[in-house]
Amino acid sequence: MSEEVSASPVAIADLKYEDVSQLNFSKLYSPKMKSVYWRYFGFPSNDNNEVITKQNVVCIKCHKVLTNHGNTTNLRAHLQHRHKDLFKELCQEHDIHVPPRKTPRNVTHPPLSKRNVSSRRVKLEFINNRNHDNASDEEMDEAAVATAAMQAEEDASSQTMLYETMVPFTYDEAENLVEEEDQRLVMEPKYGRKRKVATPSSTLHGRAIKHEDGGYTVANIANLAEALTDIMIKDLRNVEFLYDAGFSDFVRQAMGGSAHMPEPHKIESLISEMHASKFLEVGEITREFTSEKPFSFAFEHWVNVEQRRFLSIFHHYLDEETQSVKCMLYATVEYTEYIVLDDLLTDFYLPNCTLAIINYDDEEDLLYTYLREKNIPIALCYVSVIDKCLRRVFELDEVAPLLDQVKELMQRHSSEIASKVSELPPYNEHFPWTLYETLKFFAESISWSEDMDQLVISAKTVTEALSALVIALDTLRGEDIPLCSMLSPITSKILIKKLGIAEQDDPLMMNVKRTISGVLQAHIISNDNLTAAALLDPRFHRLTTIDNLERCVRMLTHKYNKNFGGSAEGETNEVATTSSSTVAIKSESRTGGVSAAGKSKLELLFDIADIPTPPKKENDSSVESDLKRYRNEVVVQLDESPIEWWLKMGHVYGTLRDLATLYQSVPGVVTLSFKKALRDQIYDYNKRFMLTGSQIDAILFLHHHNN
C-alpha cells in the first residue's frame, strides 16, 4: 500500500530551478490518490491554497509540467525514465512488476482496412535535427529513428526526448491562462487581466525579429517538414496540397527563397510516426478503461471523392473526475466486405459496451450483423433519424413536385433574387435541411405574384409541419453532449405537441405529420434501449411514451443480473399500476427561481412544476420494485444533472443506480457537427470528402485528438 500523502500544499517558492522560475504559481497541492505514483506529483496552486488547474500536474522532484490524462500512465513513464533510482525503489517497496522494454520493430504504416499499429514503446516528439538532416531519407527508416532515440536517452545534451507533453493545449478557465510556448507555464493572478505570451518556439523557428508593436516576424523555419505536417493535420489536407504551385511558391517566398520543399515521403513518414505514437497512448487508455467501465460506440459511415467507403469509430465514456461524457476517435478504416471487425476492435472489452449509435440505417449491413452477434444494442443517430424524416417528406407525391417547381423558379429568377438579398440559401444533396431552407426562403423571404399564391401556401404548410423537427434538433443543440436518455422524451413531446392531427389541418399537413410520426415512432419510441435510458434518467422518466413497460422491465432485469450478478427472482411479467399516493424527491434547481427568459431549451420544451420530499429505502429491492417506487416518487428539475442525482440519491434505488451507470456515457448522436451552422457543416463535409490516399486515418485521428 502507498504511504499517505499530506493534503497540504508543498511550498516550492524558495527552490531555484530554471523551470520553476518561469511558472507563476507558488505551491504544489498533492492530492490523496490511491496510486503510489501521485506521491511525487502535485497540482499547481496559489498562495491561498487554491488549485489553479487540474489539467496539468508538476513533478515535485524536477518540476516538469505534465498533462493530466486522468490516469497514471504518463506519471509512471516520467518516473521510470527521468528518476530511475526513485522508480526502482518505488517498485521494490510496493512490489510493482514492470515488463521488460521491447525492442522497436521495423513497421510500415498499415493500410486503412487493417488496424496493426507498431508496438514500439519509445514515443518521440522531437528528433535530433542535426542527425536527421545529415542522414539521407533512405537511411532514416523507422528502426534507425527508434534506435537513435534510445541512445539519445542516455545523452543529456541530446535534443531527443521521451514523449512527455509539457502543456499540450490552451487552458482558459476562471480567469487563468496557460499557453504552450517554449515549454513554459504562464499564469495571471486570479482576478487579473488575461495576458497571452506569444514567444516563438525555438524548436521550429530560427531567430525572431521583434517589432515595436510587440509582434514577431519569423526569419527562418528550422524544421519546415514539421510545420507543413501541422498544416495538413489542422486543415485536413492531402499531402499533394503542399506541392500545388501556388502554395509551394508561397512557402518559398515566405522563407526568402532559401528553402526547399521536403519530399512527400518525408511528410508521410512524420504523419505515420505521430499517429503511431499517439495511437499507442490512446490504445493503452482504451484497453485499461473499457475492461472495467461501461462505454458506448459511435460509428460514422462516409464516402470520399474516390467513392471509397469509410467507417470512423468513436467511443464514449464517463470521466469520473469531471462527471462528464468524453468522446474519443479510435480509428477510421476503409469499409469493405473484407474488413475483420474482431481484429479492428481488439482493444475493446465488448461485453461492457452498452449501446452503439450508428449514422446509417441498413439492417443487412456487415456492421449491424456483427453488433447483433456480439449482443450490442443498436440505435440510429438522432440526427440521422431527423434527416430520414426530411427525406421521406420530400419524397411524398404531393411534396416532390412542389420542390421541383420551387427550385425551378429560384433558378429562373436567381439573378433578380441575388440583387435583392444578401445571401441565397445553400444547397447540398447530402444535407436535406438545405431543401427545407430553400422552401422556407421561397415562402417567407420573397414576394411573388398572385398566380403563385397556391405554391407559396403549400410551401408554408410543409415548412410549418417540419418545424417540429427544428424544435427537436434545437433542443439537443442546447446540451453540451445530448445523451440518449433525452431522445425518447423529446420525441414524445414533439409527437404530442406538434405532430398531433388537428381539425383545421388540410390533407397535405396531415400527410406530412403522419410521415414524420411514423419514422420517429419506428426508430425512437419503439427502441427499448432508448426507453430504458429515459426511464433511468430522473429528469425524463415521467415524460416519455412507453410502448411496452413489461418488456422494458424484463430487459433491465436481465441486464442487471448479467452485469451486476443480481438474482433472477426480480424477473416477472407483471408490472403493477402506479400508486395514487405520490411522494416526490426534493431536488433543488441549480439556478433557483428562473424566469421564462432564463430557462434552458429543455425547460422551455417541457413545462413541469417542482414536487419535493425524500423517500425511504426499502429492504427488499428488485429492478421491478425499485422501478415502481422510483416512478411514483421521483420528480426532479430539468436542469439537474442525472449523474449527480444518482450519486446523491442512488442508495434509495440500488438496482436502478447500478443500471443507470450503463447509460450515462451514451450520447444520442455520433458527432456534434450538427450544432454548427448549416454552411459550416457543408464546408467540413467537403473538406473530409476530398481526403484521399493512405493517410486518411492518421490525419483524421491526429486532427481529432489535437483539438
XYZ file of C-alpha atoms in Angstrom:
707
model
C 0.000 0.000 0.000
C 1.184 3.506 -0.691
C 2.071 5.944 2.027
C -0.479 8.658 2.668
C 0.449 11.953 1.055
C -0.203 15.086 3.002
C -3.097 17.121 1.649
C -1.445 20.404 2.498
C 0.298 22.259 -0.358
C 4.086 21.861 -0.500
C 5.865 25.224 -0.737
C 8.330 25.454 -3.611
C 8.783 29.209 -3.885
C 12.336 29.097 -2.498
C 13.560 26.297 -4.752
C 15.693 27.669 -7.551
C 15.081 25.582 -10.617
C 15.031 27.015 -14.072
C 11.633 25.534 -14.907
C 10.019 26.691 -11.687
C 11.302 30.258 -12.040
C 9.185 30.570 -15.149
C 5.992 29.227 -13.518
C 3.739 31.736 -11.883
C 2.475 29.542 -9.031
C 3.913 29.298 -5.559
C 2.830 25.889 -4.264
C 2.024 22.354 -5.312
C -1.045 20.593 -3.986
C -0.512 16.837 -3.572
C -3.918 15.108 -3.812
C -4.792 11.939 -1.931
C -4.853 9.293 -4.655
C -4.688 5.500 -4.479
C -1.795 5.226 -6.910
C 1.684 5.402 -5.380
C 2.909 7.474 -8.326
C 0.937 10.510 -7.103
C 3.348 10.722 -4.161
C 5.734 12.646 -6.402
C 3.282 14.866 -8.294
C 1.001 17.759 -7.435
C -1.366 20.305 -8.933
C -0.126 23.930 -9.243
C -1.775 26.167 -6.620
C -1.551 29.776 -5.445
C -0.800 31.372 -2.079
C -4.404 30.803 -0.947
C -4.042 27.034 -1.402
C -6.390 27.163 -4.391
C -5.636 24.730 -7.201
C -5.022 26.759 -10.374
C -5.638 23.945 -12.844
C -6.094 20.179 -12.806
C -5.307 19.941 -16.493
C -1.606 19.694 -15.642
C 0.496 18.129 -12.881
C 4.026 19.020 -11.780
C 6.780 16.628 -10.697
C 7.851 17.509 -7.137
C 11.403 16.317 -7.832
C 12.305 18.082 -11.095
C 9.234 20.320 -11.588
C 8.481 19.044 -15.065
C 4.968 20.016 -16.214
C 2.932 17.044 -17.492
C -0.559 16.689 -18.882
C -3.167 15.140 -16.566
C -4.912 12.485 -18.712
C -6.984 11.150 -15.814
C -4.698 8.139 -15.313
C -1.143 7.457 -14.151
C 0.407 6.247 -17.410
C 2.471 9.362 -18.113
C 3.280 9.831 -14.392
C 4.760 6.338 -14.274
C 6.636 6.900 -17.541
C 8.150 10.125 -16.200
C 9.404 8.462 -13.019
C 10.627 5.413 -14.936
C 12.714 7.384 -17.418
C 13.623 10.585 -15.539
C 14.037 9.330 -11.960
C 15.196 5.758 -12.439
C 16.618 5.203 -8.946
C 13.482 6.584 -7.350
C 11.274 4.463 -9.589
C 13.319 1.344 -8.795
C 12.919 1.926 -5.043
C 9.191 2.523 -5.510
C 8.789 -0.741 -7.416
C 10.701 -2.694 -4.761
C 8.781 -1.102 -1.911
C 5.348 -1.827 -3.378
C 6.181 -4.999 -5.297
C 5.475 -3.414 -8.695
C 6.474 -5.552 -11.666
C 7.435 -3.618 -14.787
C 7.529 -5.582 -18.079
C 10.889 -5.522 -19.931
C 11.298 -2.881 -22.568
C 10.556 -4.154 -26.061
C 12.956 -3.602 -28.938
C 11.324 -1.477 -31.670
C 10.467 -3.299 -34.833
C 10.627 -2.071 -38.389
C 6.959 -1.323 -39.116
C 5.322 0.236 -42.132
C 2.136 2.266 -41.910
C -0.794 -0.202 -42.080
C -3.480 0.004 -44.757
C -6.763 1.571 -43.722
C -8.597 -1.723 -43.883
C -6.477 -3.317 -41.162
C -5.551 -1.968 -37.757
C -1.985 -3.017 -36.875
C -0.001 -0.209 -35.276
C 3.626 -0.549 -34.220
C 4.249 -1.977 -30.760
C 7.169 0.345 -30.096
C 7.372 1.663 -26.565
C 9.574 4.650 -27.344
C 7.498 7.674 -28.307
C 9.267 10.577 -29.968
C 8.230 14.189 -30.004
C 11.403 15.759 -31.308
C 14.174 14.167 -33.376
C 17.734 15.410 -33.196
C 17.630 17.860 -36.108
C 21.360 17.638 -36.777
C 21.389 13.865 -37.102
C 18.205 13.861 -39.144
C 19.400 16.493 -41.617
C 22.769 14.815 -42.194
C 21.290 11.425 -42.912
C 19.572 10.600 -46.131
C 15.861 9.866 -46.160
C 16.524 6.280 -47.227
C 18.788 5.656 -44.237
C 16.471 7.170 -41.642
C 13.914 4.381 -41.539
C 11.701 3.539 -38.585
C 14.232 1.292 -36.851
C 17.049 3.829 -37.167
C 14.923 6.598 -35.692
C 13.896 4.447 -32.735
C 17.478 3.261 -32.137
C 18.786 6.838 -32.227
C 16.133 7.829 -29.695
C 17.108 5.046 -27.260
C 20.771 6.033 -27.478
C 19.990 9.713 -27.051
C 18.026 8.970 -23.883
C 21.318 8.481 -22.058
C 22.840 11.668 -23.526
C 21.765 14.739 -21.554
C 22.813 17.108 -24.331
C 20.650 15.437 -26.964
C 17.516 17.154 -28.240
C 15.748 13.808 -28.341
C 13.225 13.416 -25.534
C 10.653 10.816 -24.491
C 7.112 11.718 -25.295
C 6.199 13.940 -22.337
C 3.876 16.727 -23.432
C 4.625 19.862 -21.446
C 1.414 21.856 -21.869
C -0.446 20.422 -24.891
C -3.326 22.869 -25.135
C -4.516 26.276 -24.032
C -6.437 26.154 -20.769
C -8.744 29.106 -20.219
C -10.992 28.933 -17.173
C -11.711 31.089 -14.104
C -9.623 33.943 -15.488
C -6.475 31.796 -15.702
C -4.448 31.292 -18.857
C -1.957 28.621 -19.797
C -0.081 28.906 -23.106
C 2.089 26.309 -24.827
C 5.168 28.308 -25.809
C 8.783 27.394 -25.089
C 7.594 24.702 -22.618
C 6.638 27.414 -20.120
C 3.528 27.708 -17.967
C 2.478 31.343 -17.531
C -0.280 32.295 -15.106
C -2.019 35.581 -14.436
C -3.407 36.395 -10.966
C -6.890 35.042 -10.371
C -8.605 38.372 -10.859
C -6.003 39.907 -13.122
C -6.274 40.667 -16.790
C -5.539 37.839 -19.222
C -2.185 38.139 -20.922
C -1.185 35.917 -23.813
C 2.503 35.094 -24.131
C 3.474 34.541 -27.766
C 7.175 33.747 -27.745
C 8.245 31.932 -30.929
C 9.178 28.311 -30.363
C 12.919 27.743 -30.652
C 12.332 24.193 -31.805
C 10.709 25.140 -35.076
C 11.923 28.661 -35.660
C 15.185 30.444 -36.095
C 15.967 33.944 -34.871
C 12.803 36.037 -34.384
C 12.749 39.796 -35.020
C 10.625 41.769 -32.588
C 8.811 44.847 -33.879
C 7.754 47.946 -31.961
C 4.153 46.725 -31.770
C 5.291 43.620 -29.873
C 4.745 41.160 -32.757
C 7.288 38.795 -34.261
C 8.406 38.042 -37.797
C 9.894 34.608 -38.292
C 13.163 34.956 -40.155
C 13.605 31.222 -40.687
C 11.814 27.905 -40.019
C 14.366 25.312 -38.995
C 12.077 22.296 -39.487
C 9.854 23.056 -42.453
C 8.630 19.445 -42.723
C 7.098 19.555 -39.220
C 5.465 22.928 -39.880
C 3.885 21.670 -43.107
C 2.722 18.490 -41.370
C 0.939 20.617 -38.766
C -0.881 22.478 -41.558
C -2.096 19.207 -43.061
C -3.412 17.923 -39.747
C -5.100 21.156 -38.665
C -6.710 21.860 -42.043
C -7.469 18.250 -43.124
C -5.475 18.398 -46.343
C -3.846 15.799 -48.562
C -0.052 15.660 -48.920
C -0.438 16.690 -52.561
C -1.895 20.027 -51.469
C 1.526 21.102 -50.167
C 3.012 20.773 -53.643
C 0.408 22.766 -55.550
C 2.131 25.556 -57.454
C 0.509 28.414 -55.541
C 1.118 27.066 -52.053
C 4.680 25.843 -52.682
C 5.603 29.228 -54.256
C 4.156 30.990 -51.227
C 6.269 28.870 -48.867
C 9.443 29.584 -50.822
C 8.746 33.324 -50.855
C 7.925 33.316 -47.150
C 11.246 31.561 -46.494
C 13.169 34.093 -48.540
C 13.708 31.750 -51.467
C 16.249 29.693 -49.495
C 14.023 26.765 -48.546
C 13.480 23.555 -50.453
C 10.173 21.759 -50.080
C 10.664 18.423 -48.263
C 9.975 15.253 -50.179
C 6.391 13.920 -49.907
C 7.551 10.647 -48.329
C 9.200 12.646 -45.545
C 5.871 14.335 -44.708
C 4.087 10.990 -44.801
C 6.731 9.451 -42.537
C 6.243 12.231 -39.973
C 2.458 11.742 -40.011
C 2.844 7.975 -39.577
C 5.247 8.473 -36.663
C 2.956 10.931 -34.893
C -0.064 8.705 -35.493
C 1.627 5.539 -34.210
C 2.875 7.318 -31.094
C -0.484 8.847 -30.220
C -2.385 5.653 -31.005
C -0.215 3.676 -28.584
C -1.209 6.110 -25.865
C -4.912 6.072 -26.780
C -4.949 2.281 -27.162
C -3.496 1.789 -23.693
C -6.116 4.067 -22.154
C -8.869 2.306 -24.126
C -7.854 -1.197 -23.019
C -7.498 -0.140 -19.396
C -10.811 1.709 -19.225
C -13.169 -0.481 -21.259
C -12.112 -3.600 -19.379
C -13.544 -2.141 -16.149
C -16.137 0.508 -17.026
C -19.189 0.756 -19.301
C -18.750 2.616 -22.576
C -20.572 3.129 -25.864
C -19.654 3.025 -29.538
C -20.490 5.511 -32.275
C -19.972 4.616 -35.939
C -19.968 7.150 -38.763
C -20.144 5.881 -42.331
C -18.990 8.262 -45.071
C -17.674 8.325 -48.643
C -14.808 10.305 -50.166
C -14.293 11.771 -53.637
C -12.883 8.446 -54.882
C -16.174 6.776 -53.846
C -14.314 4.734 -51.239
C -16.434 3.914 -48.192
C -15.034 4.629 -44.743
C -16.068 3.937 -41.171
C -14.997 6.282 -38.377
C -15.157 4.609 -34.958
C -15.707 6.665 -31.801
C -16.134 5.535 -28.235
C -17.639 7.464 -25.338
C -17.047 7.072 -21.626
C -17.815 8.879 -18.395
C -14.920 10.889 -16.962
C -15.227 10.254 -13.226
C -13.239 13.354 -12.292
C -15.320 15.858 -14.270
C -18.515 13.738 -14.273
C -18.964 14.437 -17.969
C -19.099 12.336 -21.133
C -15.892 12.222 -23.179
C -15.682 11.376 -26.881
C -12.611 9.771 -28.465
C -11.975 8.904 -32.118
C -10.404 5.460 -32.219
C -9.842 4.827 -35.932
C -11.059 5.448 -39.472
C -10.915 2.391 -41.749
C -11.872 1.659 -45.312
C -15.180 -0.162 -45.074
C -15.213 -3.158 -47.413
C -16.745 -6.605 -47.305
C -13.337 -7.997 -46.311
C -12.999 -5.988 -43.114
C -12.439 -8.071 -39.938
C -14.218 -6.221 -37.143
C -12.872 -8.527 -34.412
C -9.306 -7.510 -35.275
C -10.300 -3.871 -35.593
C -11.937 -3.696 -32.146
C -9.399 -5.836 -30.298
C -8.625 -3.065 -27.762
C -12.232 -3.003 -26.514
C -13.839 -5.316 -23.990
C -17.125 -5.653 -25.899
C -19.288 -7.095 -23.053
C -19.007 -3.673 -21.349
C -20.463 -1.841 -24.364
C -23.945 -0.549 -23.502
C -25.095 0.727 -26.881
C -23.855 1.513 -30.396
C -25.015 4.689 -32.151
C -24.834 4.449 -35.967
C -25.432 7.175 -38.552
C -26.997 4.961 -41.249
C -29.885 2.512 -41.372
C -29.199 -0.863 -43.001
C -30.254 -3.952 -41.068
C -28.465 -6.260 -43.528
C -25.165 -4.395 -43.284
C -21.987 -6.130 -42.062
C -21.630 -3.846 -39.024
C -25.256 -4.346 -37.948
C -24.848 -8.116 -38.224
C -21.607 -8.084 -36.235
C -23.071 -5.972 -33.402
C -26.115 -8.240 -33.131
C -23.820 -11.279 -32.893
C -21.976 -9.563 -30.020
C -25.293 -8.699 -28.296
C -24.590 -4.973 -28.545
C -27.846 -2.988 -28.892
C -28.094 -0.508 -31.784
C -29.745 2.900 -32.063
C -29.868 5.162 -35.097
C -28.221 8.535 -34.548
C -30.897 11.151 -33.807
C -29.555 13.496 -36.484
C -29.875 10.646 -38.989
C -33.442 9.987 -37.801
C -34.330 13.655 -38.412
C -32.676 13.534 -41.849
C -34.682 10.400 -42.644
C -37.897 12.231 -41.699
C -36.995 15.069 -44.054
C -36.159 12.748 -46.950
C -39.413 10.792 -46.513
C -41.410 14.037 -46.558
C -39.616 15.342 -49.648
C -40.349 12.035 -51.434
C -44.127 12.326 -50.905
C -46.194 12.573 -54.083
C -47.563 15.959 -53.008
C -44.209 17.401 -51.949
C -41.754 16.202 -54.639
C -43.414 18.204 -57.495
C -43.646 21.191 -55.174
C -39.907 21.081 -54.565
C -39.177 20.825 -58.290
C -41.311 23.877 -59.007
C -39.674 25.894 -56.235
C -36.138 25.023 -57.372
C -37.007 25.822 -60.994
C -38.431 29.228 -60.044
C -35.461 30.029 -57.831
C -33.043 29.199 -60.640
C -35.027 31.187 -63.231
C -35.075 34.318 -61.069
C -31.715 33.788 -59.352
C -30.149 36.980 -60.706
C -33.054 39.144 -59.606
C -33.227 37.464 -56.188
C -29.475 37.754 -55.652
C -29.636 41.508 -56.299
C -32.205 41.983 -53.528
C -30.947 39.634 -50.806
C -27.504 39.368 -49.271
C -27.245 35.580 -49.407
C -29.135 32.728 -51.028
C -29.698 29.527 -49.025
C -27.093 26.812 -49.738
C -27.979 23.521 -51.385
C -26.299 20.143 -50.973
C -27.910 16.803 -51.767
C -26.307 15.217 -48.705
C -27.970 17.751 -46.376
C -31.805 17.575 -46.594
C -32.006 20.627 -44.352
C -30.876 22.699 -47.343
C -34.163 21.817 -49.079
C -36.081 22.928 -46.001
C -34.169 26.226 -46.017
C -34.961 26.663 -49.718
C -38.697 26.126 -49.131
C -38.689 28.500 -46.182
C -36.785 31.154 -48.149
C -39.213 30.798 -51.061
C -42.302 31.138 -48.850
C -41.159 33.832 -46.422
C -38.397 35.949 -47.954
C -39.706 36.676 -51.452
C -42.876 38.439 -52.627
C -44.351 36.532 -55.555
C -47.180 37.384 -57.937
C -50.750 36.309 -57.155
C -50.629 33.329 -59.501
C -48.002 31.827 -57.196
C -50.206 32.015 -54.082
C -51.127 28.329 -54.027
C -47.485 27.315 -54.405
C -46.473 29.637 -51.577
C -49.246 28.286 -49.322
C -48.170 24.689 -49.980
C -44.543 25.565 -49.201
C -45.609 27.221 -45.927
C -47.664 24.154 -44.998
C -44.684 21.828 -45.441
C -42.260 24.084 -43.532
C -44.792 24.519 -40.725
C -45.090 20.751 -40.290
C -41.305 20.345 -40.413
C -40.874 22.992 -37.705
C -41.415 20.183 -35.166
C -38.098 18.701 -36.262
C -36.446 22.114 -35.964
C -37.572 22.301 -32.319
C -36.331 18.772 -31.564
C -32.884 19.400 -33.034
C -32.629 22.866 -31.497
C -33.344 21.370 -28.060
C -30.422 18.966 -28.474
C -28.151 21.839 -29.532
C -28.675 23.401 -26.118
C -26.855 20.487 -24.432
C -23.064 20.110 -24.199
C -23.412 16.456 -25.211
C -27.020 15.293 -25.797
C -27.490 11.959 -24.045
C -29.540 9.101 -25.453
C -31.855 9.382 -22.427
C -33.189 12.633 -23.921
C -34.272 11.201 -27.266
C -37.429 9.342 -26.260
C -38.914 12.126 -24.059
C -38.146 14.873 -26.591
C -39.682 12.789 -29.370
C -42.745 12.004 -27.230
C -43.266 15.693 -26.550
C -42.909 16.597 -30.225
C -45.356 13.862 -31.279
C -47.997 15.071 -28.828
C -47.469 18.816 -29.000
C -46.550 19.403 -32.653
C -47.460 16.370 -34.726
C -50.948 15.594 -33.481
C -53.645 15.796 -36.162
C -55.848 18.887 -35.702
C -59.300 19.588 -37.203
C -58.033 22.533 -39.246
C -55.215 20.525 -40.878
C -55.525 20.133 -44.635
C -54.672 16.816 -46.352
C -51.084 17.908 -47.123
C -50.410 18.852 -43.495
C -51.884 15.575 -42.214
C -49.847 13.510 -44.656
C -46.591 15.247 -43.695
C -47.330 14.846 -39.964
C -48.130 11.138 -40.344
C -44.922 10.578 -42.325
C -42.752 12.232 -39.681
C -44.567 10.461 -36.832
C -44.078 7.064 -38.468
C -40.295 7.484 -38.715
C -39.973 8.801 -35.141
C -42.170 6.015 -33.786
C -40.171 3.299 -35.570
C -36.678 4.476 -34.629
C -37.091 6.231 -31.260
C -40.291 5.364 -29.397
C -40.113 1.645 -30.289
C -36.460 1.313 -29.267
C -36.483 -0.370 -25.840
C -32.935 0.714 -25.026
C -33.772 4.384 -25.569
C -36.889 3.918 -23.445
C -34.813 2.275 -20.694
C -32.292 5.132 -20.824
C -35.133 7.655 -20.413
C -36.595 5.673 -17.500
C -33.228 5.736 -15.730
C -32.839 9.496 -16.204
C -34.642 11.093 -13.222
C -35.495 14.148 -15.341
C -37.406 12.238 -18.017
C -38.877 9.004 -16.662
C -42.339 10.619 -16.423
C -42.058 12.479 -19.730
C -41.602 9.639 -22.197
C -44.081 7.446 -24.050
C -43.622 3.765 -23.134
C -44.946 1.258 -25.663
C -44.286 -1.828 -23.544
C -43.273 -1.329 -19.921
C -43.254 -5.060 -19.180
C -40.739 -5.713 -21.944
C -38.504 -2.902 -20.644
C -38.629 -4.302 -17.108
C -37.633 -7.763 -18.346
C -34.780 -6.289 -20.372
C -33.479 -4.219 -17.440
C -33.769 -7.178 -15.062
C -31.799 -9.375 -17.443
C -29.188 -6.652 -17.880
C -28.871 -6.207 -14.103
C -28.449 -9.943 -13.491
C -25.855 -10.177 -16.253
C -23.759 -7.128 -15.316
C -24.169 -6.928 -11.533
C -24.863 -10.507 -10.504
C -28.437 -9.955 -9.311
C -30.817 -12.849 -8.641
C -33.400 -13.842 -11.190
C -36.238 -13.502 -8.683
C -36.858 -9.956 -9.856
C -37.844 -11.175 -13.305
C -41.596 -11.116 -13.739
C -44.084 -10.299 -16.425
C -46.376 -8.391 -14.117
C -45.934 -4.682 -13.559
C -48.203 -3.087 -11.010
C -50.011 0.095 -11.853
C -48.800 3.394 -10.485
C -49.930 4.109 -6.955
C -52.273 7.035 -6.442
C -50.332 8.338 -3.429
C -47.326 10.264 -4.701
C -44.232 11.250 -2.736
C -41.586 13.165 -4.614
C -37.888 13.646 -4.051
C -36.744 17.150 -3.320
C -34.299 18.178 -5.971
C -33.356 21.805 -5.882
C -32.694 23.589 -9.141
C -29.116 24.727 -9.554
C -30.359 28.084 -10.756
C -33.142 28.664 -8.222
C -36.227 30.504 -9.453
C -35.756 31.190 -13.128
C -37.895 33.328 -15.389
C -39.025 32.087 -18.796
C -36.329 34.166 -20.435
C -33.619 32.422 -18.374
C -34.816 28.847 -18.874
C -32.870 26.272 -20.845
C -34.237 24.843 -24.076
C -35.211 21.653 -22.238
C -37.219 23.639 -19.679
C -38.945 25.565 -22.449
C -39.920 22.329 -24.195
C -41.169 20.558 -21.035
C -43.275 22.703 -18.730
C -43.349 20.871 -15.374
C -43.591 22.020 -11.769
C -41.435 21.126 -8.750
C -42.665 18.424 -6.356
C -40.347 17.804 -3.374
C -39.868 15.282 -0.279
C -37.376 12.421 0.056
C -38.486 8.756 0.263
C -37.039 5.880 2.282
C -35.136 2.881 1.071
C -36.893 -0.498 1.164
C -35.039 -3.573 2.395
C -36.312 -5.913 -0.337
C -35.495 -4.458 -3.716
C -35.523 -5.722 -7.272
C -35.479 -3.936 -10.593
C -39.268 -4.140 -10.808
C -39.986 -2.965 -7.253
C -37.385 -0.194 -7.393
C -38.794 0.992 -10.701
C -42.338 1.147 -9.291
C -41.263 3.268 -6.324
C -38.962 5.392 -8.454
C -41.698 6.237 -10.972
C -44.128 7.091 -8.161
C -41.769 9.190 -6.076
C -39.173 10.944 -8.203
C -39.612 14.311 -9.882
C -36.555 16.489 -10.468
C -35.722 19.730 -12.212
C -34.761 19.556 -15.878
C -31.522 21.430 -15.204
C -30.437 18.829 -12.645
C -27.512 16.617 -13.625
C -28.683 12.965 -13.720
C -25.155 11.820 -12.868
C -25.029 13.977 -9.734
C -28.579 12.980 -8.787
C -27.762 9.268 -8.823
C -24.634 9.878 -6.758
C -26.751 11.709 -4.205
C -29.959 9.626 -4.168
C -28.888 6.317 -5.717
C -28.799 4.483 -2.382
C -32.605 4.634 -2.275
C -32.943 2.673 -5.523
C -29.915 0.380 -5.518
C -30.635 -1.706 -8.624
C -31.595 1.308 -10.739
C -28.496 3.220 -9.622
C -26.301 0.428 -10.978
C -28.251 0.220 -14.219
C -28.098 4.000 -14.684
C -24.294 3.874 -14.860
C -24.583 1.860 -18.073
C -26.401 4.642 -19.920
C -24.712 7.732 -18.505
C -21.942 7.656 -21.134
C -24.178 7.077 -24.168
C -24.798 10.116 -26.403
C -27.741 10.307 -28.774
C -25.628 11.426 -31.741
C -22.418 10.256 -33.403
C -20.700 13.664 -33.563
C -21.527 17.219 -32.523
C -21.209 18.680 -36.027
C -24.994 19.236 -36.135
C -24.520 22.086 -33.640
C -22.680 24.145 -36.279
C -24.334 26.417 -38.813
C -25.504 24.604 -41.948
C -22.876 26.260 -44.165
C -20.116 25.217 -41.743
C -21.404 21.631 -41.750
C -21.256 21.547 -45.550
C -17.772 23.072 -45.548
C -16.454 20.461 -43.082
C -18.133 17.683 -45.057
C -16.477 18.803 -48.289
C -13.025 19.005 -46.670
C -13.228 15.418 -45.460
C -14.811 14.350 -48.770
C -11.642 15.460 -50.589
C -9.246 13.394 -48.448
C -7.511 10.657 -50.460
C -4.553 8.304 -50.181
C -3.260 6.109 -47.374
C -3.010 8.775 -44.653
C -6.743 9.405 -44.117
C -6.865 7.502 -40.822
C -3.766 9.232 -39.441
C -4.835 12.753 -40.471
C -8.362 12.450 -39.048
C -7.090 10.776 -35.880
C -4.455 13.459 -35.178
C -6.872 16.247 -36.104
C -9.448 14.962 -33.615
C -7.006 14.445 -30.741
C -5.153 17.724 -31.320
C -8.476 19.519 -30.948
